[in-house]
Amino acid sequence: MCRFIKILVVAVLIGLVGMNSLVFAGQDDGTTRVGRYSTVNNQATIAQINPLLAIAQFKFQPPVQTIGDAIKQVLQNTSYALVPDKQLPQIAQETLKKQLPITVRTLGPLSIKEAVLVLMGKEVFDLVVDPAHRLINFKIKPSILHTLGETNEHR
């Protein structure tokens, strides 16, 4: 009887080990089986490669008063930050200090990049991204410069 129990335990253990290898073994097609009928790709997602492309929703609470406050909150968990104020164009510095409009107190779902552009004024600014240092700056669109009668040297 004791020998029968030992054989049964060994058989169960072999079965469990075999099942785990089936569940977690990589496939030749770049996928891993995670369930009986499900697989996942063995690749990083676009958002893991570029955090600015992650999709998110935002609801800015009353302590978030300015556009700059909102952008800092949007960038909070991305490892990206705004460049120091002295590197921002003057018009961008002025925009960041403005009151957060009620119309953007709730945003999304949209990408982090899109949220930053919406907050700053997508029709006025282009995003300048330094992926090596994970810094964000803004550049006024040429059409706006033309409208204002200014050149890049002025702003």
mmCIF file of C-alpha atoms in Angstrom:
data_model
loop_
_atom_site.group_PDB
_atom_site.id
_atom_site.type_symbol
_atom_site.label_atom_id
_atom_site.label_comp_id
_atom_site.label_asym_id
_atom_site.label_seq_id
_atom_site.Cartn_x
_atom_site.Cartn_y
_atom_site.Cartn_z
ATOM 1 C CA MET A 1 0.000 0.000 0.000
ATOM 2 C CA CYS A 2 2.837 2.401 0.880
ATOM 3 C CA ARG A 3 4.531 1.696 -2.433
ATOM 4 C CA PHE A 4 1.252 2.452 -4.254
ATOM 5 C CA ILE A 5 1.009 5.875 -2.540
ATOM 6 C CA LYS A 6 4.638 6.685 -3.480
ATOM 7 C CA ILE A 7 3.971 5.807 -7.110
ATOM 8 C CA LEU A 8 0.768 7.871 -7.075
ATOM 9 C CA VAL A 9 2.563 10.918 -5.602
ATOM 10 C CA VAL A 10 5.362 10.644 -8.194
ATOM 11 C CA ALA A 11 2.806 10.342 -11.009
ATOM 12 C CA VAL A 12 0.911 13.411 -9.763
ATOM 13 C CA LEU A 13 4.141 15.427 -9.469
ATOM 14 C CA ILE A 14 5.238 14.438 -12.959
ATOM 15 C CA GLY A 15 1.819 15.439 -14.248
ATOM 16 C CA LEU A 16 2.003 18.829 -12.527
ATOM 17 C CA VAL A 17 5.505 19.524 -13.819
ATOM 18 C CA GLY A 18 4.442 18.534 -17.308
ATOM 19 C CA MET A 19 1.370 20.754 -17.117
ATOM 20 C CA ASN A 20 3.432 23.742 -15.985
ATOM 21 C CA SER A 21 5.823 23.293 -18.863
ATOM 22 C CA LEU A 22 2.863 23.264 -21.243
ATOM 23 C CA VAL A 23 1.405 26.407 -19.712
ATOM 24 C CA PHE A 24 4.618 28.438 -19.654
ATOM 25 C CA ALA A 25 6.709 27.006 -22.494
ATOM 26 C CA GLY A 26 7.548 29.445 -25.299
ATOM 27 C CA GLN A 27 6.250 28.655 -28.745
ATOM 28 C CA ASP A 28 8.259 28.907 -31.970
ATOM 29 C CA ASP A 29 5.907 31.658 -33.167
ATOM 30 C CA GLY A 30 6.949 34.175 -30.456
ATOM 31 C CA THR A 31 4.029 33.506 -28.122
ATOM 32 C CA THR A 32 3.591 31.938 -24.717
ATOM 33 C CA ARG A 33 0.575 29.890 -23.729
ATOM 34 C CA VAL A 34 -0.985 31.331 -20.571
ATOM 35 C CA GLY A 35 -4.112 29.228 -20.470
ATOM 36 C CA ARG A 36 -5.745 26.391 -22.254
ATOM 37 C CA TYR A 37 -7.004 28.620 -25.065
ATOM 38 C CA SER A 38 -4.934 31.800 -24.634
ATOM 39 C CA THR A 39 -1.491 32.973 -25.657
ATOM 40 C CA VAL A 40 0.399 36.265 -25.340
ATOM 41 C CA ASN A 41 3.099 37.766 -27.539
ATOM 42 C CA ASN A 42 6.642 37.621 -26.193
ATOM 43 C CA GLN A 43 7.202 41.309 -26.953
ATOM 44 C CA ALA A 44 7.050 44.600 -25.122
ATOM 45 C CA THR A 45 3.946 46.669 -25.788
ATOM 46 C CA ILE A 46 4.198 49.999 -27.589
ATOM 47 C CA ALA A 47 3.474 51.774 -24.291
ATOM 48 C CA GLN A 48 6.298 49.872 -22.566
ATOM 49 C CA ILE A 49 8.712 50.938 -25.306
ATOM 50 C CA ASN A 50 7.486 54.557 -25.399
ATOM 51 C CA PRO A 51 5.582 55.641 -22.258
ATOM 52 C CA LEU A 52 4.239 58.723 -24.058
ATOM 53 C CA LEU A 53 2.102 56.399 -26.185
ATOM 54 C CA ALA A 54 0.383 54.798 -23.178
ATOM 55 C CA ILE A 55 -3.373 55.352 -23.123
ATOM 56 C CA ALA A 56 -4.774 56.936 -19.977
ATOM 57 C CA GLN A 57 -7.677 58.913 -18.537
ATOM 58 C CA PHE A 58 -7.266 61.930 -16.280
ATOM 59 C CA LYS A 59 -9.525 63.733 -13.865
ATOM 60 C CA PHE A 60 -7.721 66.711 -12.386
ATOM 61 C CA GLN A 61 -8.683 67.437 -8.793
ATOM 62 C CA PRO A 62 -9.126 71.022 -7.450
ATOM 63 C CA PRO A 63 -5.490 71.337 -6.246
ATOM 64 C CA VAL A 64 -4.411 71.168 -9.916
ATOM 65 C CA GLN A 65 -4.874 74.824 -10.847
ATOM 66 C CA THR A 66 -2.626 75.549 -13.832
ATOM 67 C CA ILE A 67 -1.847 73.949 -17.166
ATOM 68 C CA GLY A 68 1.675 73.304 -15.848
ATOM 69 C CA ASP A 69 0.280 71.469 -12.798
ATOM 70 C CA ALA A 70 -1.861 69.285 -15.062
ATOM 71 C CA ILE A 71 1.040 68.446 -17.389
ATOM 72 C CA LYS A 72 3.213 67.496 -14.424
ATOM 73 C CA GLN A 73 0.458 65.155 -13.230
ATOM 74 C CA VAL A 74 0.076 63.629 -16.707
ATOM 75 C CA LEU A 75 3.831 62.972 -16.909
ATOM 76 C CA GLN A 76 4.070 61.755 -13.300
ATOM 77 C CA ASN A 77 4.494 58.016 -13.922
ATOM 78 C CA THR A 78 6.154 58.125 -17.345
ATOM 79 C CA SER A 79 9.741 59.042 -16.305
ATOM 80 C CA TYR A 80 9.430 62.061 -18.626
ATOM 81 C CA ALA A 81 9.579 65.650 -17.361
ATOM 82 C CA LEU A 82 9.433 69.155 -18.736
ATOM 83 C CA VAL A 83 12.741 70.815 -19.539
ATOM 84 C CA PRO A 84 13.808 73.493 -17.019
ATOM 85 C CA ASP A 85 11.845 76.758 -17.358
ATOM 86 C CA LYS A 86 14.818 78.659 -18.801
ATOM 87 C CA GLN A 87 14.865 76.238 -21.776
ATOM 88 C CA LEU A 88 11.154 76.666 -22.544
ATOM 89 C CA PRO A 89 10.085 79.278 -25.101
ATOM 90 C CA GLN A 90 8.647 82.386 -23.394
ATOM 91 C CA ILE A 91 5.156 81.763 -24.782
ATOM 92 C CA ALA A 92 5.240 78.190 -23.429
ATOM 93 C CA GLN A 93 6.239 79.481 -19.981
ATOM 94 C CA GLU A 94 3.279 81.872 -20.070
ATOM 95 C CA THR A 95 0.898 79.103 -21.163
ATOM 96 C CA LEU A 96 2.039 76.742 -18.375
ATOM 97 C CA LYS A 97 1.113 79.409 -15.777
ATOM 98 C CA LYS A 98 -2.422 79.890 -17.097
ATOM 99 C CA GLN A 99 -5.500 78.614 -15.284
ATOM 100 C CA LEU A 100 -6.515 75.075 -16.267
ATOM 101 C CA PRO A 101 -9.694 75.376 -18.378
ATOM 102 C CA ILE A 102 -12.779 73.612 -17.056
ATOM 103 C CA THR A 103 -13.160 71.859 -20.428
ATOM 104 C CA VAL A 104 -9.983 69.819 -19.883
ATOM 105 C CA ARG A 105 -10.430 68.919 -16.207
ATOM 106 C CA THR A 106 -11.360 65.453 -17.510
ATOM 107 C CA LEU A 107 -9.341 64.004 -20.376
ATOM 108 C CA GLY A 108 -9.241 60.682 -22.119
ATOM 109 C CA PRO A 109 -8.890 58.005 -22.875
ATOM 110 C CA LEU A 110 -5.996 59.259 -24.997
ATOM 111 C CA SER A 111 -2.228 58.888 -25.198
ATOM 112 C CA ILE A 112 0.001 60.743 -22.745
ATOM 113 C CA LYS A 113 1.523 62.612 -25.693
ATOM 114 C CA GLU A 114 -1.904 63.682 -26.927
ATOM 115 C CA ALA A 115 -2.972 64.738 -23.411
ATOM 116 C CA VAL A 116 0.099 67.011 -23.090
ATOM 117 C CA LEU A 117 -0.612 68.562 -26.494
ATOM 118 C CA VAL A 118 -4.291 69.107 -25.690
ATOM 119 C CA LEU A 119 -3.403 70.792 -22.398
ATOM 120 C CA MET A 120 -0.821 73.104 -24.009
ATOM 121 C CA GLY A 121 -2.865 73.915 -27.073
ATOM 122 C CA LYS A 122 -2.482 71.449 -29.893
ATOM 123 C CA GLU A 123 -3.192 74.123 -32.488
ATOM 124 C CA VAL A 124 -0.375 76.354 -31.157
ATOM 125 C CA PHE A 125 2.446 74.044 -30.029
ATOM 126 C CA ASP A 126 4.375 71.059 -31.320
ATOM 127 C CA LEU A 127 5.902 68.645 -28.824
ATOM 128 C CA VAL A 128 9.688 68.314 -28.837
ATOM 129 C CA VAL A 129 10.745 65.054 -27.172
ATOM 130 C CA ASP A 130 14.268 64.171 -26.060
ATOM 131 C CA PRO A 131 13.951 60.384 -25.545
ATOM 132 C CA ALA A 132 17.561 59.987 -24.390
ATOM 133 C CA HIS A 133 17.065 62.324 -21.417
ATOM 134 C CA ARG A 134 13.289 61.811 -21.221
ATOM 135 C CA LEU A 135 12.602 65.522 -21.459
ATOM 136 C CA ILE A 136 9.756 67.384 -23.124
ATOM 137 C CA ASN A 137 9.812 70.868 -24.596
ATOM 138 C CA PHE A 138 7.453 72.822 -26.821
ATOM 139 C CA LYS A 139 7.923 74.621 -30.096
ATOM 140 C CA ILE A 140 5.431 77.125 -31.384
ATOM 141 C CA LYS A 141 4.027 76.100 -34.759
ATOM 142 C CA PRO A 142 5.367 78.035 -37.751
ATOM 143 C CA SER A 143 1.834 79.027 -38.814
ATOM 144 C CA ILE A 144 1.289 80.671 -35.412
ATOM 145 C CA LEU A 145 4.656 82.451 -35.613
ATOM 146 C CA HIS A 146 3.643 83.772 -39.018
ATOM 147 C CA THR A 147 0.280 84.925 -37.659
ATOM 148 C CA LEU A 148 2.022 86.721 -34.810
ATOM 149 C CA GLY A 149 4.542 88.181 -37.253
ATOM 150 C CA GLU A 150 7.448 86.659 -35.344
ATOM 151 C CA THR A 151 10.353 84.356 -36.131
ATOM 152 C CA ASN A 152 11.864 81.451 -34.202
ATOM 153 C CA GLU A 153 14.532 83.767 -32.777
ATOM 154 C CA HIS A 154 11.881 85.798 -30.930
ATOM 155 C CA ARG A 155 10.201 82.866 -29.223
#
